[in-house]
Coordinates of C-alpha atoms in Angstrom, one line a residue:
M1 CA 233.0 68.2 -68.2
L2 CA 235.1 64.7 -68.1
P3 CA 233.3 62.6 -65.3
C4 CA 230.0 63.0 -66.8
F5 CA 231.4 61.5 -70.2
S6 CA 233.1 58.5 -68.3
W7 CA 229.8 57.9 -66.9
T8 CA 228.1 57.8 -69.7
L9 CA 230.1 55.5 -71.2
V10 CA 230.2 53.1 -68.3
M11 CA 226.1 53.6 -69.3
W12 CA 226.0 52.4 -72.1
T13 CA 228.4 49.4 -72.1
V14 CA 226.5 48.0 -69.4
Q15 CA 223.7 47.8 -71.8
M16 CA 224.6 46.9 -74.5
L17 CA 226.8 43.8 -72.4
S18 CA 223.1 43.1 -71.3
T19 CA 221.5 42.9 -74.1
H20 CA 224.0 40.2 -75.8
T21 CA 224.2 37.9 -72.7
V22 CA 224.2 34.1 -74.1
V23 CA 221.6 32.4 -71.4
S24 CA 223.0 28.2 -71.3
L25 CA 220.5 25.4 -72.2
P26 CA 220.6 22.0 -70.9
P27 CA 223.3 19.5 -72.7
P28 CA 221.8 16.9 -74.7
V29 CA 222.5 13.3 -72.5
N30 CA 222.9 9.6 -74.3
V31 CA 224.8 10.6 -76.8
S32 CA 225.7 7.5 -78.5
I33 CA 225.6 5.9 -82.5
Q34 CA 223.8 2.4 -83.2
S35 CA 225.0 0.9 -86.2
F36 CA 223.7 -2.8 -88.0
N37 CA 225.1 -3.4 -91.3
L38 CA 226.9 -0.3 -92.2
E39 CA 223.9 1.1 -91.9
H40 CA 225.0 4.1 -88.3
K41 CA 222.1 6.4 -86.9
L42 CA 222.6 9.4 -83.5
T43 CA 220.8 9.0 -81.3
W44 CA 220.3 11.4 -78.0
L45 CA 218.0 12.8 -75.4
P46 CA 217.7 16.5 -74.7
G47 CA 218.4 17.3 -71.1
N48 CA 217.0 18.3 -67.8
T49 CA 214.3 21.1 -67.8
T50 CA 215.6 21.5 -71.5
P51 CA 212.6 24.1 -73.2
T52 CA 210.2 22.6 -75.5
S53 CA 210.9 25.1 -78.3
T54 CA 214.8 24.2 -78.3
R55 CA 216.3 22.4 -80.9
F56 CA 219.7 20.7 -82.2
R57 CA 222.5 20.8 -83.9
V58 CA 225.4 18.1 -85.2
Q59 CA 229.1 18.1 -86.3
S60 CA 231.0 15.3 -87.2
H61 CA 235.2 14.6 -86.5
R62 CA 237.3 12.7 -88.2
G63 CA 240.7 11.8 -87.3
S64 CA 242.3 15.2 -87.1
G65 CA 240.7 17.4 -88.9
L66 CA 237.9 19.8 -88.1
W67 CA 234.9 19.8 -86.9
L68 CA 232.2 20.0 -89.6
D69 CA 228.2 20.4 -89.4
V70 CA 226.0 17.0 -90.9
P71 CA 224.0 17.7 -93.1
G72 CA 220.7 17.2 -92.7
C73 CA 221.4 17.5 -89.0
V74 CA 220.9 20.8 -87.8
S75 CA 218.0 22.3 -86.8
L76 CA 216.2 19.3 -85.4
G77 CA 213.8 18.9 -83.1
E78 CA 211.6 21.4 -84.7
S79 CA 208.3 20.6 -85.4
C80 CA 208.1 18.0 -82.2
D81 CA 207.8 17.9 -78.3
L82 CA 211.2 16.7 -76.3
S83 CA 209.2 13.5 -76.4
C84 CA 209.8 12.6 -80.1
D85 CA 212.7 10.7 -81.4
L86 CA 215.6 12.5 -81.8
S87 CA 218.3 11.0 -83.8
C88 CA 220.0 11.7 -87.1
D89 CA 221.1 9.2 -89.9
L90 CA 224.5 9.1 -90.5
T91 CA 224.7 6.1 -92.5
L92 CA 225.8 8.0 -95.9
F93 CA 228.1 10.6 -93.9
L94 CA 229.7 7.9 -92.6
E95 CA 231.7 7.0 -95.7
D96 CA 235.0 5.7 -94.8
A97 CA 235.0 2.3 -93.2
Y98 CA 238.3 2.0 -91.9
D99 CA 238.4 6.0 -90.0
P100 CA 237.6 6.7 -86.2
Y101 CA 234.5 9.4 -86.6
V102 CA 233.8 11.5 -82.7
M103 CA 229.8 13.4 -83.0
R104 CA 228.6 16.2 -80.8
V105 CA 225.2 17.7 -79.9
Q106 CA 224.2 20.7 -78.9
A107 CA 221.2 22.2 -78.1
F108 CA 220.1 26.2 -78.7
S109 CA 217.3 27.8 -79.0
P110 CA 216.8 31.4 -81.2
A111 CA 213.9 32.8 -79.2
L112 CA 215.9 32.8 -76.4
N113 CA 218.7 33.4 -77.7
A114 CA 220.1 30.7 -75.5
T115 CA 222.8 27.1 -76.9
S116 CA 223.8 24.9 -74.7
P117 CA 227.5 22.9 -74.3
W118 CA 228.4 20.4 -77.0
T119 CA 227.6 16.9 -75.6
P120 CA 230.2 14.3 -78.0
S121 CA 229.9 10.6 -78.6
Q122 CA 232.5 7.5 -78.1
T123 CA 235.1 7.6 -81.0
F124 CA 233.4 5.0 -83.2
H125 CA 234.6 2.5 -85.8
P126 CA 232.4 2.4 -88.9
I127 CA 233.7 -1.7 -89.7
A128 CA 234.6 -2.9 -86.1
D129 CA 231.2 -1.2 -83.9
T130 CA 229.1 -2.3 -86.6
V131 CA 226.6 -5.1 -85.8
L132 CA 227.0 -8.1 -88.7
G133 CA 223.5 -9.6 -89.3
P134 CA 222.7 -12.7 -89.9
P135 CA 223.0 -14.0 -94.1
V136 CA 220.4 -15.1 -95.9
L137 CA 220.5 -18.8 -95.7
Q138 CA 218.5 -21.7 -98.6
V139 CA 218.8 -25.5 -96.8
S140 CA 216.8 -27.5 -99.3
G141 CA 217.3 -31.9 -98.8
C142 CA 219.4 -33.8 -102.0
G143 CA 219.6 -37.7 -100.5
A144 CA 222.4 -37.7 -98.5
C145 CA 223.6 -34.4 -98.3
L146 CA 222.2 -30.2 -97.9
Q147 CA 222.0 -27.8 -100.4
L148 CA 222.9 -24.4 -99.4
H149 CA 222.3 -21.0 -101.2
I150 CA 224.0 -17.9 -99.0
S151 CA 224.3 -14.7 -99.5
P152 CA 225.4 -10.9 -97.8
P153 CA 222.1 -9.1 -96.3
T154 CA 221.3 -6.3 -98.4
T155 CA 222.0 -2.6 -96.4
R156 CA 221.5 0.9 -97.3
G157 CA 225.3 1.7 -96.6
Q158 CA 228.5 0.5 -98.1
Q159 CA 227.4 -3.0 -100.3
Q160 CA 230.6 -3.9 -101.8
M161 CA 232.3 -3.1 -97.6
I162 CA 229.9 -5.5 -96.6
N163 CA 229.3 -8.4 -99.2
F164 CA 233.3 -8.9 -98.9
L165 CA 233.3 -9.4 -94.7
Y166 CA 230.4 -12.2 -95.6
H167 CA 232.9 -14.0 -98.2
T168 CA 234.0 -16.0 -95.6
L169 CA 231.5 -17.8 -92.6
R170 CA 230.7 -20.8 -90.9
V171 CA 228.6 -23.6 -91.5
N172 CA 227.7 -25.3 -88.4
L173 CA 225.1 -28.8 -88.9
T174 CA 223.2 -30.4 -85.5
R175 CA 221.4 -34.1 -86.5
T176 CA 218.0 -33.4 -84.3
R177 CA 217.6 -37.5 -83.4
D178 CA 221.0 -37.7 -81.5
R179 CA 222.4 -33.6 -81.1
A180 CA 225.3 -34.9 -82.9
Q181 CA 226.9 -31.7 -84.0
F182 CA 229.6 -30.4 -86.4
S183 CA 230.7 -27.3 -88.5
L184 CA 232.6 -26.3 -91.7
S185 CA 233.6 -23.0 -93.5
V186 CA 231.9 -22.3 -96.8
Q187 CA 232.2 -19.6 -99.1
S188 CA 229.5 -17.5 -99.9
G189 CA 227.3 -18.6 -103.1
E190 CA 226.4 -22.3 -103.4
S191 CA 228.1 -25.0 -101.3
M192 CA 226.8 -29.0 -101.0
I193 CA 227.7 -30.7 -97.9
G194 CA 227.8 -34.4 -98.4
Y195 CA 227.9 -37.4 -96.3
L196 CA 224.8 -37.3 -94.5
E197 CA 222.6 -40.0 -93.3
P198 CA 219.8 -40.3 -95.6
E199 CA 216.1 -39.5 -94.6
A200 CA 217.1 -37.4 -91.1
E201 CA 217.6 -33.5 -89.7
Y202 CA 219.3 -31.2 -90.1
C203 CA 219.3 -27.9 -88.5
V204 CA 221.4 -25.6 -90.0
T205 CA 222.7 -22.2 -88.9
V206 CA 225.6 -20.0 -90.8
V207 CA 227.4 -17.0 -89.0
V208 CA 229.8 -14.7 -90.7
V209 CA 233.7 -15.5 -89.6
T210 CA 236.4 -11.8 -89.7
T211 CA 238.8 -10.8 -87.3
S212 CA 237.0 -7.0 -88.3
N213 CA 234.4 -7.6 -85.9
L214 CA 233.4 -9.2 -83.1
N215 CA 229.6 -8.2 -82.8
I216 CA 228.1 -10.8 -85.4
V217 CA 225.2 -12.7 -85.2
P218 CA 224.0 -16.4 -86.7
S219 CA 221.8 -17.2 -88.6
H220 CA 218.4 -18.3 -87.4
P221 CA 218.1 -22.2 -87.2
H222 CA 216.9 -23.6 -90.9
C223 CA 216.4 -27.4 -90.2
V224 CA 215.7 -29.5 -92.9
Y225 CA 215.0 -33.2 -94.2
T226 CA 217.9 -35.0 -96.5
S227 CA 216.0 -36.6 -99.1
P228 CA 215.5 -39.9 -99.5
K229 CA 217.0 -42.1 -101.5
S230 CA 215.6 -42.2 -105.1
V231 CA 213.0 -44.7 -106.8
N232 CA 213.7 -47.1 -109.2
T233 CA 211.6 -46.0 -112.1
V234 CA 212.7 -48.8 -114.4
L235 CA 211.3 -51.1 -111.9
V236 CA 208.2 -49.0 -111.5
M237 CA 207.4 -48.6 -115.0
V238 CA 207.7 -52.1 -115.4
C239 CA 205.1 -53.2 -112.7
V240 CA 202.2 -50.1 -113.9
L241 CA 202.8 -52.0 -117.4
T242 CA 202.4 -55.4 -116.0
A243 CA 199.0 -54.8 -113.6
L244 CA 197.7 -52.9 -116.8
S245 CA 198.4 -55.9 -119.0
L246 CA 196.0 -58.3 -116.3
M247 CA 193.5 -55.9 -116.3
V248 CA 193.0 -55.9 -120.0
A249 CA 193.5 -59.7 -120.2
L250 CA 190.5 -59.9 -117.6
F251 CA 188.7 -57.8 -119.2
F252 CA 188.5 -59.6 -122.3
C253 CA 188.3 -63.1 -121.2
A254 CA 184.8 -61.6 -119.1
A255 CA 183.9 -60.6 -122.6
L256 CA 184.1 -63.6 -124.2
L257 CA 182.7 -65.6 -121.4
Y258 CA 179.4 -62.8 -122.1
S259 CA 179.6 -62.9 -124.9
G260 CA 179.0 -67.3 -125.6
L261 CA 181.8 -67.1 -127.8
L262 CA 184.2 -68.7 -125.0
L263 CA 181.0 -71.0 -124.4
P264 CA 178.4 -71.4 -126.3
H265 CA 175.0 -71.3 -124.3
R266 CA 172.4 -73.6 -124.4
K267 CA 168.9 -73.4 -125.4
P268 CA 166.6 -73.5 -122.6
L269 CA 163.6 -76.7 -123.3
P270 CA 159.9 -75.4 -123.8
K271 CA 158.1 -74.4 -119.9
T272 CA 156.1 -77.6 -120.6
L273 CA 159.0 -80.2 -122.2
S274 CA 161.0 -78.8 -118.7
S275 CA 158.1 -79.8 -116.7
V276 CA 157.6 -83.3 -117.8
S277 CA 161.7 -83.3 -118.0
S278 CA 162.4 -82.1 -114.3
L279 CA 159.4 -85.2 -113.1
T280 CA 160.5 -87.9 -115.4
G281 CA 164.4 -87.7 -116.5
S282 CA 164.4 -86.9 -120.1
P283 CA 164.0 -89.9 -121.8
P284 CA 167.0 -91.5 -124.0
W285 CA 165.7 -89.7 -127.5
M286 CA 166.2 -86.0 -125.9
S287 CA 169.3 -86.7 -124.2
A288 CA 170.5 -84.3 -127.5
Q289 CA 170.5 -81.0 -127.5
V290 CA 166.7 -79.9 -128.7
H291 CA 166.8 -77.0 -131.2
D292 CA 163.0 -77.2 -132.7
P293 CA 159.7 -79.2 -130.9
V294 CA 158.3 -79.8 -133.9
H295 CA 161.2 -81.2 -136.2
L296 CA 161.5 -83.7 -132.6
I297 CA 157.8 -84.6 -132.8
T298 CA 158.5 -85.6 -136.2
N299 CA 161.3 -87.7 -136.4
H300 CA 159.6 -89.4 -133.3
S301 CA 156.2 -89.8 -134.0
E302 CA 156.1 -93.5 -134.0
H303 CA 157.9 -93.3 -130.0
T304 CA 155.8 -90.0 -129.2
H305 CA 152.3 -91.6 -129.4
T306 CA 154.0 -94.3 -128.0
L307 CA 154.8 -91.9 -124.7
I308 CA 151.0 -90.3 -124.5
T309 CA 149.3 -92.8 -125.9
D310 CA 150.4 -96.7 -124.9
Q311 CA 151.2 -95.3 -121.7
P312 CA 148.4 -93.5 -119.8
E313 CA 149.4 -95.1 -116.7
H314 CA 152.8 -94.1 -116.7
T315 CA 151.1 -90.6 -117.3
H316 CA 149.1 -90.3 -114.6
T317 CA 151.7 -91.6 -111.8
L318 CA 153.5 -88.4 -113.5
I319 CA 151.0 -86.3 -112.4
T320 CA 149.9 -88.0 -109.1
D321 CA 153.8 -87.1 -108.1
H322 CA 154.4 -83.9 -109.0
L323 CA 151.0 -83.0 -107.4
A324 CA 152.7 -85.0 -104.1
T325 CA 156.0 -82.7 -104.9
E326 CA 154.0 -79.4 -104.9
E327 CA 152.3 -80.6 -101.7
A328 CA 155.2 -80.7 -100.2
T329 CA 156.4 -77.5 -101.1
H330 CA 153.8 -75.5 -101.7
T331 CA 150.8 -74.5 -100.0
P332 CA 147.8 -76.8 -100.5
E333 CA 145.5 -73.4 -102.2
A334 CA 149.3 -72.5 -104.7
A335 CA 149.5 -77.1 -105.2
R336 CA 146.5 -77.0 -106.5
S337 CA 146.9 -74.0 -108.4
H338 CA 149.8 -75.0 -110.4
T339 CA 149.6 -78.8 -110.4
H340 CA 146.1 -77.6 -113.0
R341 CA 148.2 -75.8 -114.6
D342 CA 150.4 -78.6 -115.5
M343 CA 147.5 -80.9 -116.2
Q344 CA 146.4 -78.7 -118.8
G345 CA 149.7 -78.5 -120.6
I346 CA 150.1 -81.7 -120.8
C347 CA 147.0 -82.3 -122.2
E348 CA 147.3 -79.5 -124.5
T349 CA 150.5 -81.5 -125.7
Q350 CA 148.8 -85.1 -125.6
E351 CA 146.3 -83.4 -128.0
E352 CA 148.5 -81.6 -130.2
Y353 CA 151.0 -84.9 -130.3
G354 CA 147.7 -86.6 -131.2
H355 CA 146.9 -84.3 -134.4
L356 CA 150.7 -84.5 -135.3
I357 CA 150.6 -88.1 -135.2

């Protein structure tokens, strides 16, 4: 009876062991921590021949403490295949920037009741291993100087630690014209660099100065011109006012000339008298300004009668000379027409003057 009992116990033990046999999965590979401005991210890749239903868990070891599960980094990879991004955000978990941390990743499969060995990362020091990016830089010209405004970058991590690290900075200046370079130390905030060449282009870069980290990225060059020297506004205003005054004076003089107040206009002679005057020249008694032909004839009736009635030969000579002039300057048809009009006008004038006399 005893051998039968022993055989039954052996079979039961073998069955139990076969039921609880744990299958090993390939371990994760390339476990590493990427950090930029104290924003940390753990990444890894699944091992070869890892089943698509495999999940991953992440644990952290801080100093000499125990391994602890990282919140939010357990049962990863459940809803994606092995080609998706396998990562875990550690920004809020690594709260002490000066403590060393070690992370490890394990693959497991509930369906297969299988796990993989843990794959640890290298020891990570947040303050020393993070990459410090470029500060925020704004540059403007101010005559023979440059005005700088430098501020730390924003981060989801420890902003106070970033502000402390970006307190002291080094500014590098390069003059574009001759590539002359020099550098100086400044603090974050507003600062001014003086004694520069006016109207010259300078390229400015800024980099963090700290002994806690060597992974530093400088800012991109910001190239600006120092603004030209300030213009004398008083001289400009005087020139503008002088030009306006000259324009007003010229306009006033032109208005006076046009209205006749500055130089009075002379009234023209009648057309008939103008023709006679142009032919014979103005007689002595017509040298003054003539404003009224009737007054002229009334006051000089004797002389007019003598001019018109007593000198027919002279009048005929004037008409003959006038015809010669017209023939020299116009066509025959136009000359005859114009001469006929002038003769008719002179005859009418003689009749009118005879009647008045």
